[in-house]
PDB file of C-alpha atoms in Angstrom:
ATOM      1  CA  MET A   1      -8.079 -32.900 -43.287  1.00 63.00           C
ATOM      2  CA  PHE A   2      -9.531 -35.231 -45.773  1.00 73.00           C
ATOM      3  CA  SER A   3     -13.030 -34.666 -46.971  1.00 82.00           C
ATOM      4  CA  VAL A   4     -15.184 -37.737 -46.759  1.00 87.00           C
ATOM      5  CA  LEU A   5     -18.362 -35.956 -47.408  1.00 87.00           C
ATOM      6  CA  SER A   6     -17.027 -34.233 -50.514  1.00 83.00           C
ATOM      7  CA  GLN A   7     -15.211 -37.320 -51.939  1.00 84.00           C
ATOM      8  CA  ILE A   8     -18.550 -39.144 -51.493  1.00 89.00           C
ATOM      9  CA  ARG A   9     -20.558 -36.341 -53.280  1.00 86.00           C
ATOM     10  CA  LYS A  10     -18.390 -36.331 -56.171  1.00 79.00           C
ATOM     11  CA  ARG A  11     -18.189 -39.838 -56.780  1.00 83.00           C
ATOM     12  CA  PHE A  12     -21.612 -40.758 -56.246  1.00 87.00           C
ATOM     13  CA  GLU A  13     -22.908 -40.827 -59.691  1.00 83.00           C
ATOM     14  CA  TYR A  14     -20.310 -43.378 -60.611  1.00 82.00           C
ATOM     15  CA  MET A  15     -21.112 -45.802 -57.545  1.00 89.00           C
ATOM     16  CA  THR A  16     -23.185 -49.004 -58.005  1.00 92.00           C
ATOM     17  CA  PRO A  17     -26.404 -49.212 -56.256  1.00 94.00           C
ATOM     18  CA  VAL A  18     -25.207 -50.719 -52.916  1.00 95.00           C
ATOM     19  CA  GLU A  19     -22.453 -48.093 -52.760  1.00 95.00           C
ATOM     20  CA  GLN A  20     -25.262 -45.429 -53.238  1.00 95.00           C
ATOM     21  CA  ARG A  21     -27.278 -46.659 -50.423  1.00 95.00           C
ATOM     22  CA  ILE A  22     -24.214 -46.358 -48.212  1.00 96.00           C
ATOM     23  CA  ALA A  23     -23.374 -42.957 -49.487  1.00 95.00           C
ATOM     24  CA  ASN A  24     -26.868 -41.709 -48.896  1.00 95.00           C
ATOM     25  CA  PHE A  25     -26.889 -42.780 -45.572  1.00 95.00           C
ATOM     26  CA  MET A  26     -23.454 -41.626 -44.680  1.00 95.00           C
ATOM     27  CA  LEU A  27     -24.386 -38.022 -46.200  1.00 93.00           C
ATOM     28  CA  GLU A  28     -27.496 -38.012 -44.303  1.00 94.00           C
ATOM     29  CA  ASN A  29     -26.274 -39.035 -40.928  1.00 94.00           C
ATOM     30  CA  PRO A  30     -22.545 -38.250 -40.815  1.00 93.00           C
ATOM     31  CA  ALA A  31     -22.538 -37.634 -37.118  1.00 92.00           C
ATOM     32  CA  LYS A  32     -24.416 -40.963 -36.402  1.00 93.00           C
ATOM     33  CA  VAL A  33     -21.772 -42.843 -38.636  1.00 94.00           C
ATOM     34  CA  ILE A  34     -18.793 -41.977 -36.290  1.00 94.00           C
ATOM     35  CA  ASN A  35     -20.125 -43.818 -33.333  1.00 92.00           C
ATOM     36  CA  MET A  36     -21.662 -46.855 -35.135  1.00 94.00           C
ATOM     37  CA  PRO A  37     -20.526 -50.294 -35.493  1.00 94.00           C
ATOM     38  CA  VAL A  38     -20.014 -51.491 -38.915  1.00 94.00           C
ATOM     39  CA  LYS A  39     -22.804 -54.057 -38.797  1.00 94.00           C
ATOM     40  CA  ASP A  40     -25.376 -51.162 -37.807  1.00 95.00           C
ATOM     41  CA  ILE A  41     -24.131 -49.036 -40.578  1.00 95.00           C
ATOM     42  CA  ALA A  42     -24.419 -52.124 -42.922  1.00 95.00           C
ATOM     43  CA  LYS A  43     -28.233 -52.676 -41.333  1.00 95.00           C
ATOM     44  CA  SER A  44     -29.138 -49.212 -41.791  1.00 95.00           C
ATOM     45  CA  SER A  45     -28.180 -49.003 -45.296  1.00 95.00           C
ATOM     46  CA  SER A  46     -29.419 -52.444 -46.350  1.00 95.00           C
ATOM     47  CA  THR A  47     -26.063 -53.574 -47.293  1.00 95.00           C
ATOM     48  CA  SER A  48     -23.176 -55.721 -45.618  1.00 95.00           C
ATOM     49  CA  ASP A  49     -20.017 -55.495 -43.465  1.00 94.00           C
ATOM     50  CA  ALA A  50     -17.859 -56.217 -46.375  1.00 94.00           C
ATOM     51  CA  ALA A  51     -19.493 -53.674 -48.702  1.00 95.00           C
ATOM     52  CA  ILE A  52     -18.843 -51.052 -45.943  1.00 95.00           C
ATOM     53  CA  VAL A  53     -15.119 -51.946 -45.975  1.00 93.00           C
ATOM     54  CA  ARG A  54     -15.006 -51.924 -49.786  1.00 93.00           C
ATOM     55  CA  PHE A  55     -16.991 -48.208 -49.843  1.00 94.00           C
ATOM     56  CA  SER A  56     -14.433 -46.836 -47.548  1.00 93.00           C
ATOM     57  CA  LYS A  57     -11.603 -48.211 -49.872  1.00 88.00           C
ATOM     58  CA  ARG A  58     -13.527 -46.784 -52.838  1.00 85.00           C
ATOM     59  CA  ILE A  59     -13.186 -43.149 -51.760  1.00 86.00           C
ATOM     60  CA  GLY A  60      -9.433 -43.613 -51.160  1.00 82.00           C
ATOM     61  CA  LEU A  61      -9.275 -44.874 -47.490  1.00 87.00           C
ATOM     62  CA  ALA A  62      -7.843 -47.941 -45.883  1.00 86.00           C
ATOM     63  CA  GLY A  63     -11.101 -49.128 -44.098  1.00 91.00           C
ATOM     64  CA  ILE A  64     -14.140 -47.960 -42.165  1.00 93.00           C
ATOM     65  CA  LYS A  65     -12.079 -47.182 -38.953  1.00 93.00           C
ATOM     66  CA  GLU A  66     -10.163 -44.509 -41.056  1.00 92.00           C
ATOM     67  CA  LEU A  67     -13.423 -43.200 -42.554  1.00 93.00           C
ATOM     68  CA  LYS A  68     -14.912 -42.619 -39.147  1.00 94.00           C
ATOM     69  CA  VAL A  69     -11.596 -40.537 -38.000  1.00 93.00           C
ATOM     70  CA  GLU A  70     -11.562 -38.698 -40.969  1.00 90.00           C
ATOM     71  CA  LEU A  71     -15.167 -37.918 -40.715  1.00 91.00           C
ATOM     72  CA  ALA A  72     -15.036 -36.793 -37.229  1.00 92.00           C
ATOM     73  CA  LYS A  73     -12.215 -34.496 -38.121  1.00 87.00           C
ATOM     74  CA  GLU A  74     -14.110 -33.086 -40.927  1.00 85.00           C
ATOM     75  CA  LEU A  75     -17.385 -32.414 -38.701  1.00 86.00           C
ATOM     76  CA  HIS A  76     -15.423 -30.899 -36.127  1.00 80.00           C
ATOM     77  CA  THR A  77     -13.580 -28.416 -38.598  1.00 77.00           C
ATOM     78  CA  LEU A  78     -17.017 -27.555 -40.217  1.00 70.00           C
ATOM     79  CA  GLU A  79     -18.521 -26.891 -36.959  1.00 64.00           C
ATOM     80  CA  LYS A  80     -15.505 -24.809 -35.780  1.00 63.00           C
ATOM     81  CA  GLU A  81     -15.116 -22.717 -38.793  1.00 63.00           C
ATOM     82  CA  ASN A  82     -18.385 -22.730 -40.499  1.00 58.00           C
ATOM     83  CA  ILE A  83     -17.419 -20.947 -43.365  1.00 57.00           C
ATOM     84  CA  SER A  84     -17.733 -21.772 -47.210  1.00 64.00           C
ATOM     85  CA  ARG A  85     -14.720 -22.812 -49.091  1.00 69.00           C
ATOM     86  CA  VAL A  86     -15.799 -21.145 -52.124  1.00 77.00           C
ATOM     87  CA  ILE A  87     -14.258 -17.680 -52.854  1.00 81.00           C
ATOM     88  CA  ASP A  88     -16.786 -14.701 -53.518  1.00 81.00           C
ATOM     89  CA  LEU A  89     -14.909 -11.927 -55.174  1.00 83.00           C
ATOM     90  CA  GLU A  90     -17.851  -9.594 -54.557  1.00 84.00           C
ATOM     91  CA  GLU A  91     -18.474 -10.455 -50.917  1.00 85.00           C
ATOM     92  CA  ASP A  92     -15.392 -11.938 -49.297  1.00 86.00           C
ATOM     93  CA  THR A  93     -12.742  -9.542 -47.475  1.00 90.00           C
ATOM     94  CA  HIS A  94      -9.329  -9.601 -48.367  1.00 93.00           C
ATOM     95  CA  ARG A  95      -8.546 -11.854 -45.220  1.00 90.00           C
ATOM     96  CA  GLU A  96     -11.305 -14.178 -46.226  1.00 86.00           C
ATOM     97  CA  ILE A  97      -9.923 -14.885 -49.530  1.00 87.00           C
ATOM     98  CA  PHE A  98      -6.413 -15.153 -48.177  1.00 90.00           C
ATOM     99  CA  ASP A  99      -7.790 -17.741 -45.675  1.00 86.00           C
ATOM    100  CA  LYS A 100      -9.789 -19.825 -48.149  1.00 84.00           C
ATOM    101  CA  VAL A 101      -6.996 -20.021 -50.750  1.00 85.00           C
ATOM    102  CA  PHE A 102      -4.478 -21.482 -48.248  1.00 86.00           C
ATOM    103  CA  LYS A 103      -7.046 -23.838 -46.489  1.00 82.00           C
ATOM    104  CA  ASN A 104      -8.133 -24.911 -50.147  1.00 82.00           C
ATOM    105  CA  THR A 105      -4.805 -25.788 -50.984  1.00 85.00           C
ATOM    106  CA  ILE A 106      -3.984 -27.675 -48.094  1.00 84.00           C
ATOM    107  CA  GLN A 107      -7.240 -29.460 -48.293  1.00 80.00           C
ATOM    108  CA  ALA A 108      -6.314 -30.571 -51.956  1.00 83.00           C
ATOM    109  CA  LEU A 109      -2.843 -31.740 -50.918  1.00 87.00           C
ATOM    110  CA  TYR A 110      -4.182 -33.606 -47.881  1.00 83.00           C
ATOM    111  CA  ASN A 111      -6.890 -35.165 -49.938  1.00 82.00           C
ATOM    112  CA  THR A 112      -4.601 -36.200 -52.866  1.00 86.00           C
ATOM    113  CA  GLU A 113      -1.814 -37.665 -50.353  1.00 86.00           C
ATOM    114  CA  LYS A 114      -4.649 -39.950 -49.022  1.00 80.00           C
ATOM    115  CA  ILE A 115      -5.879 -41.322 -52.164  1.00 82.00           C
ATOM    116  CA  VAL A 116      -2.948 -41.197 -54.720  1.00 87.00           C
ATOM    117  CA  ASP A 117      -1.673 -44.613 -55.859  1.00 89.00           C
ATOM    118  CA  ARG A 118       2.066 -44.395 -55.209  1.00 93.00           C
ATOM    119  CA  ASP A 119       2.877 -47.422 -57.226  1.00 95.00           C
ATOM    120  CA  ALA A 120       1.365 -45.922 -60.107  1.00 95.00           C
ATOM    121  CA  ILE A 121       3.510 -43.088 -59.966  1.00 96.00           C
ATOM    122  CA  LYS A 122       6.590 -45.552 -59.590  1.00 97.00           C
ATOM    123  CA  GLN A 123       5.455 -47.163 -62.656  1.00 97.00           C
ATOM    124  CA  ALA A 124       5.075 -44.004 -64.539  1.00 97.00           C
ATOM    125  CA  ALA A 125       8.633 -42.974 -63.618  1.00 96.00           C
ATOM    126  CA  GLU A 126      10.122 -46.266 -64.826  1.00 96.00           C
ATOM    127  CA  LEU A 127       8.587 -45.460 -68.029  1.00 96.00           C
ATOM    128  CA  PHE A 128       9.715 -41.993 -68.265  1.00 96.00           C
ATOM    129  CA  ALA A 129      13.213 -43.222 -67.313  1.00 94.00           C
ATOM    130  CA  LYS A 130      13.297 -45.944 -70.189  1.00 93.00           C
ATOM    131  CA  SER A 131      11.681 -43.670 -72.656  1.00 94.00           C
ATOM    132  CA  ARG A 132      13.100 -42.522 -76.096  1.00 94.00           C
ATOM    133  CA  ASN A 133      10.774 -39.696 -76.070  1.00 95.00           C
ATOM    134  CA  THR A 134       8.212 -38.605 -73.602  1.00 96.00           C
ATOM    135  CA  PHE A 135       5.085 -36.572 -75.197  1.00 97.00           C
ATOM    136  CA  ILE A 136       3.552 -34.500 -72.799  1.00 96.00           C
ATOM    137  CA  PHE A 137      -0.192 -33.271 -73.581  1.00 95.00           C
ATOM    138  CA  GLY A 138      -2.347 -30.908 -71.416  1.00 89.00           C
ATOM    139  CA  VAL A 139      -5.040 -28.535 -71.765  1.00 81.00           C
ATOM    140  CA  GLY A 140      -6.508 -25.600 -69.734  1.00 77.00           C
ATOM    141  CA  GLU A 141      -5.253 -25.304 -66.298  1.00 76.00           C
ATOM    142  CA  ALA A 142      -2.804 -28.211 -67.207  1.00 81.00           C
ATOM    143  CA  ALA A 143      -0.538 -25.974 -69.285  1.00 86.00           C
ATOM    144  CA  SER A 144       1.542 -24.724 -66.866  1.00 88.00           C
ATOM    145  CA  VAL A 145       1.999 -27.895 -64.993  1.00 92.00           C
ATOM    146  CA  GLY A 146       3.099 -29.596 -68.388  1.00 94.00           C
ATOM    147  CA  THR A 147       5.441 -26.882 -69.049  1.00 94.00           C
ATOM    148  CA  GLU A 148       7.300 -27.264 -65.708  1.00 94.00           C
ATOM    149  CA  PHE A 149       7.315 -30.811 -65.992  1.00 96.00           C
ATOM    150  CA  GLU A 150       8.822 -30.769 -69.487  1.00 96.00           C
ATOM    151  CA  GLN A 151      11.536 -28.392 -68.335  1.00 94.00           C
ATOM    152  CA  ASN A 152      12.374 -30.511 -65.257  1.00 93.00           C
ATOM    153  CA  LEU A 153      12.827 -33.686 -67.530  1.00 94.00           C
ATOM    154  CA  HIS A 154      15.281 -31.707 -69.896  1.00 91.00           C
ATOM    155  CA  ARG A 155      17.314 -31.239 -66.679  1.00 89.00           C
ATOM    156  CA  ILE A 156      18.049 -34.914 -66.490  1.00 90.00           C
ATOM    157  CA  ASN A 157      18.555 -35.387 -70.241  1.00 89.00           C
ATOM    158  CA  ILE A 158      15.114 -37.058 -71.023  1.00 92.00           C
ATOM    159  CA  ASN A 159      13.741 -35.837 -74.400  1.00 93.00           C
ATOM    160  CA  ALA A 160      10.498 -34.089 -73.641  1.00 95.00           C
ATOM    161  CA  PHE A 161       7.994 -32.278 -75.759  1.00 95.00           C
ATOM    162  CA  PHE A 162       5.157 -30.612 -74.260  1.00 96.00           C
ATOM    163  CA  THR A 163       2.001 -29.142 -76.411  1.00 94.00           C
ATOM    164  CA  THR A 164      -1.470 -27.919 -75.721  1.00 93.00           C
ATOM    165  CA  ASP A 165      -2.291 -28.582 -79.635  1.00 93.00           C
ATOM    166  CA  LYS A 166      -4.155 -31.848 -80.424  1.00 93.00           C
ATOM    167  CA  TYR A 167      -3.107 -31.866 -84.138  1.00 94.00           C
ATOM    168  CA  PHE A 168       0.743 -31.297 -83.027  1.00 94.00           C
ATOM    169  CA  CYS A 169       0.651 -34.193 -80.436  1.00 95.00           C
ATOM    170  CA  MET A 170      -1.340 -36.497 -82.664  1.00 95.00           C
ATOM    171  CA  THR A 171       1.386 -35.879 -85.411  1.00 95.00           C
ATOM    172  CA  ARG A 172       4.299 -36.651 -83.256  1.00 94.00           C
ATOM    173  CA  LEU A 173       2.286 -39.880 -81.866  1.00 95.00           C
ATOM    174  CA  SER A 174       2.064 -40.963 -85.583  1.00 94.00           C
ATOM    175  CA  ASN A 175       6.130 -40.941 -85.728  1.00 92.00           C
ATOM    176  CA  ALA A 176       6.580 -42.379 -82.504  1.00 94.00           C
ATOM    177  CA  THR A 177       7.665 -45.899 -81.603  1.00 91.00           C
ATOM    178  CA  GLU A 178       7.168 -48.422 -78.726  1.00 90.00           C
ATOM    179  CA  ASP A 179       9.920 -46.794 -77.062  1.00 93.00           C
ATOM    180  CA  ASP A 180       8.133 -43.693 -76.544  1.00 96.00           C
ATOM    181  CA  VAL A 181       5.737 -42.487 -73.749  1.00 96.00           C
ATOM    182  CA  LEU A 182       2.728 -40.128 -73.843  1.00 96.00           C
ATOM    183  CA  PHE A 183       2.018 -38.328 -70.537  1.00 97.00           C
ATOM    184  CA  LEU A 184      -1.675 -36.950 -70.258  1.00 93.00           C
ATOM    185  CA  ILE A 185      -2.383 -34.150 -67.664  1.00 92.00           C
ATOM    186  CA  THR A 186      -6.039 -33.115 -67.237  1.00 86.00           C
ATOM    187  CA  LEU A 187      -8.570 -32.335 -64.708  1.00 76.00           C
ATOM    188  CA  SER A 188     -11.604 -34.187 -66.235  1.00 67.00           C
ATOM    189  CA  GLY A 189     -10.043 -36.580 -68.708  1.00 61.00           C
ATOM    190  CA  LYS A 190     -13.243 -36.475 -70.966  1.00 68.00           C
ATOM    191  CA  THR A 191     -12.509 -33.559 -73.090  1.00 79.00           C
ATOM    192  CA  ARG A 192     -12.733 -34.375 -76.688  1.00 85.00           C
ATOM    193  CA  GLU A 193      -9.089 -33.487 -77.225  1.00 89.00           C
ATOM    194  CA  VAL A 194      -7.669 -35.545 -74.451  1.00 88.00           C
ATOM    195  CA  VAL A 195     -10.117 -38.828 -75.323  1.00 88.00           C
ATOM    196  CA  GLU A 196      -8.859 -38.301 -79.223  1.00 92.00           C
ATOM    197  CA  VAL A 197      -5.311 -38.190 -78.178  1.00 93.00           C
ATOM    198  CA  VAL A 198      -5.398 -41.148 -75.924  1.00 91.00           C
ATOM    199  CA  LYS A 199      -7.365 -43.289 -78.098  1.00 91.00           C
ATOM    200  CA  LEU A 200      -4.811 -42.705 -80.838  1.00 94.00           C
ATOM    201  CA  ALA A 201      -1.749 -43.740 -78.462  1.00 94.00           C
ATOM    202  CA  LYS A 202      -3.669 -46.865 -77.553  1.00 92.00           C
ATOM    203  CA  LYS A 203      -4.344 -47.843 -81.298  1.00 93.00           C
ATOM    204  CA  LEU A 204      -0.445 -47.107 -82.080  1.00 93.00           C
ATOM    205  CA  GLY A 205       0.636 -49.245 -79.035  1.00 93.00           C
ATOM    206  CA  ILE A 206       2.212 -46.144 -77.218  1.00 95.00           C
ATOM    207  CA  LYS A 207       2.349 -46.537 -73.486  1.00 94.00           C
ATOM    208  CA  THR A 208       0.227 -44.015 -71.787  1.00 95.00           C
ATOM    209  CA  VAL A 209       0.320 -42.215 -68.380  1.00 95.00           C
ATOM    210  CA  ILE A 210      -2.645 -39.999 -67.188  1.00 93.00           C
ATOM    211  CA  LEU A 211      -2.799 -37.538 -64.457  1.00 93.00           C
ATOM    212  CA  THR A 212      -6.384 -36.746 -63.848  1.00 87.00           C
ATOM    213  CA  GLN A 213      -8.993 -35.987 -61.068  1.00 79.00           C
ATOM    214  CA  ASN A 214     -11.519 -37.970 -62.697  1.00 63.00           C
ATOM    215  CA  HIS A 215     -11.413 -41.593 -61.758  1.00 61.00           C
ATOM    216  CA  ALA A 216     -14.339 -42.612 -64.228  1.00 56.00           C
ATOM    217  CA  SER A 217     -13.113 -41.007 -67.341  1.00 65.00           C
ATOM    218  CA  ILE A 218     -12.785 -42.468 -70.855  1.00 71.00           C
ATOM    219  CA  ALA A 219      -9.110 -41.246 -70.966  1.00 70.00           C
ATOM    220  CA  LYS A 220      -8.154 -42.981 -67.631  1.00 75.00           C
ATOM    221  CA  ARG A 221      -9.804 -46.255 -68.774  1.00 80.00           C
ATOM    222  CA  ASN A 222      -7.685 -46.208 -72.263  1.00 81.00           C
ATOM    223  CA  SER A 223      -4.395 -45.269 -70.242  1.00 89.00           C
ATOM    224  CA  ASP A 224      -1.722 -47.920 -69.114  1.00 91.00           C
ATOM    225  CA  VAL A 225      -0.964 -46.046 -65.858  1.00 94.00           C
ATOM    226  CA  ALA A 226      -3.241 -43.804 -64.249  1.00 91.00           C
ATOM    227  CA  ILE A 227      -2.528 -41.528 -61.292  1.00 92.00           C
ATOM    228  CA  GLU A 228      -5.404 -39.830 -59.625  1.00 86.00           C
ATOM    229  CA  ILE A 229      -5.716 -36.618 -57.489  1.00 84.00           C
ATOM    230  CA  THR A 230      -8.745 -35.554 -55.509  1.00 76.00           C
ATOM    231  CA  GLU A 231     -11.721 -33.642 -57.403  1.00 70.00           C
ATOM    232  CA  GLU A 232     -12.105 -30.278 -55.338  1.00 61.00           C
ATOM    233  CA  GLU A 233     -14.449 -27.582 -55.332  1.00 55.00           C
ATOM    234  CA  ASN A 234     -13.559 -24.824 -57.692  1.00 53.00           C
ATOM    235  CA  ASN A 235     -12.327 -21.419 -55.910  1.00 50.00           C
ATOM    236  CA  ILE A 236     -14.223 -19.539 -58.161  1.00 48.00           C
ATOM    237  CA  GLN A 237     -16.491 -20.314 -61.229  1.00 45.00           C
ATOM    238  CA  TYR A 238     -13.685 -20.095 -63.741  1.00 42.00           C
ATOM    239  CA  MET A 239     -10.439 -21.353 -61.880  1.00 53.00           C
ATOM    240  CA  ASN A 240      -9.311 -24.436 -60.368  1.00 63.00           C
ATOM    241  CA  MET A 241      -6.321 -23.332 -58.469  1.00 71.00           C
ATOM    242  CA  THR A 242      -6.095 -25.808 -55.794  1.00 76.00           C
ATOM    243  CA  SER A 243      -6.439 -28.972 -58.413  1.00 79.00           C
ATOM    244  CA  ARG A 244      -3.359 -27.504 -60.276  1.00 84.00           C
ATOM    245  CA  ILE A 245      -1.240 -27.195 -57.034  1.00 87.00           C
ATOM    246  CA  ALA A 246      -1.903 -30.838 -56.324  1.00 89.00           C
ATOM    247  CA  GLN A 247      -0.959 -31.833 -59.958  1.00 92.00           C
ATOM    248  CA  LEU A 248       2.329 -29.755 -59.601  1.00 93.00           C
ATOM    249  CA  ALA A 249       2.763 -31.578 -56.474  1.00 94.00           C
ATOM    250  CA  ILE A 250       2.455 -35.044 -57.955  1.00 95.00           C
ATOM    251  CA  CYS A 251       4.788 -34.093 -60.853  1.00 96.00           C
ATOM    252  CA  ASP A 252       7.345 -33.265 -58.423  1.00 96.00           C
ATOM    253  CA  VAL A 253       7.212 -36.552 -56.969  1.00 97.00           C
ATOM    254  CA  LEU A 254       7.076 -38.101 -60.503  1.00 96.00           C
ATOM    255  CA  PHE A 255      10.531 -36.128 -61.242  1.00 95.00           C
ATOM    256  CA  PHE A 256      12.167 -37.335 -58.141  1.00 94.00           C
ATOM    257  CA  TYR A 257      11.179 -40.666 -58.676  1.00 96.00           C
ATOM    258  CA  THR A 258      12.272 -40.559 -62.207  1.00 95.00           C
ATOM    259  CA  CYS A 259      15.670 -39.317 -60.941  1.00 93.00           C
ATOM    260  CA  ARG A 260      15.875 -42.215 -58.431  1.00 91.00           C
ATOM    261  CA  GLN A 261      15.185 -44.668 -61.430  1.00 92.00           C
ATOM    262  CA  LEU A 262      18.262 -42.975 -63.280  1.00 89.00           C
ATOM    263  CA  GLY A 263      20.361 -43.381 -60.389  1.00 87.00           C
ATOM    264  CA  SER A 264      23.670 -41.398 -60.287  1.00 78.00           C
ATOM    265  CA  LYS A 265      23.282 -40.357 -63.998  1.00 71.00           C
ATOM    266  CA  ALA A 266      20.411 -37.895 -62.981  1.00 72.00           C
ATOM    267  CA  TYR A 267      22.399 -36.526 -60.069  1.00 66.00           C
ATOM    268  CA  GLU A 268      25.571 -35.978 -62.391  1.00 70.00           C
ATOM    269  CA  THR A 269      23.415 -34.115 -65.090  1.00 71.00           C
ATOM    270  CA  ILE A 270      21.687 -31.963 -62.690  1.00 65.00           C
ATOM    271  CA  MET A 271      24.983 -31.049 -61.115  1.00 67.00           C
ATOM    272  CA  LYS A 272      26.431 -30.158 -64.426  1.00 64.00           C
ATOM    273  CA  THR A 273      23.387 -28.015 -65.375  1.00 60.00           C
ATOM    274  CA  TYR A 274      23.716 -26.119 -62.367  1.00 54.00           C
ATOM    275  CA  ASP A 275      27.494 -25.348 -62.938  1.00 54.00           C
ATOM    276  CA  ILE A 276      26.584 -24.161 -66.197  1.00 53.00           C
ATOM    277  CA  THR A 277      23.921 -21.544 -65.113  1.00 56.00           C
ATOM    278  CA  HIS A 278      25.751 -20.512 -62.058  1.00 49.00           C
TER     279      HIS A 278
END
């Protein structure tokens, strides 16, 4: 289930005044919106039919028809389950924690599938396949994702170097060439380390790919290719496991796209590695 209401809330501060009027109307009248003609939604929000369609696309959907379908599913699910998605370690039972972890993960994957730009993933894979070196930089929750992606690229003979150290990454970039690629994995795209690294790469003319959940971040605006996942609720105050799962899924797709770009060479390398390890 794609969470229309969640996507609207999380993007609200980055919306234009016109988009905010539509957002406010939908947040206050979600059940009404499902059965309203576009012209009535436009009239009620003091906007236009075209603005409603653009708004639907802004939150990752094809149009108002799809928005209504997803909103109806969401309201039905909320009414049926009537439980919070936030994990409370003191109050939740083991069963509730189990259910919430799985439902949150499925939600994150479904939302990401809806909004992710598949052409951007293809562009990123083309850069990785042609690169002399791929420098991977990630902080926080992105560390485990970056490590796994580095290992996968090694399996197909791509020189990949992952680090969580800003200075180490910047040193590598200073010695890089136009044939190298920087891959940033981050949730917010706003942390000082990430912003400094992406700005250095841009200054040096190094192609940059970013995987982030913040569609309006400085790092995204300064990258050549941006792959966006949905911004989900934190499972508990200090963890964001669902976003990590979505990043891992996108990196798996990136890996297979890169393999496809390399063709038979990638398959032969993988099989050779398999034979050696078995």
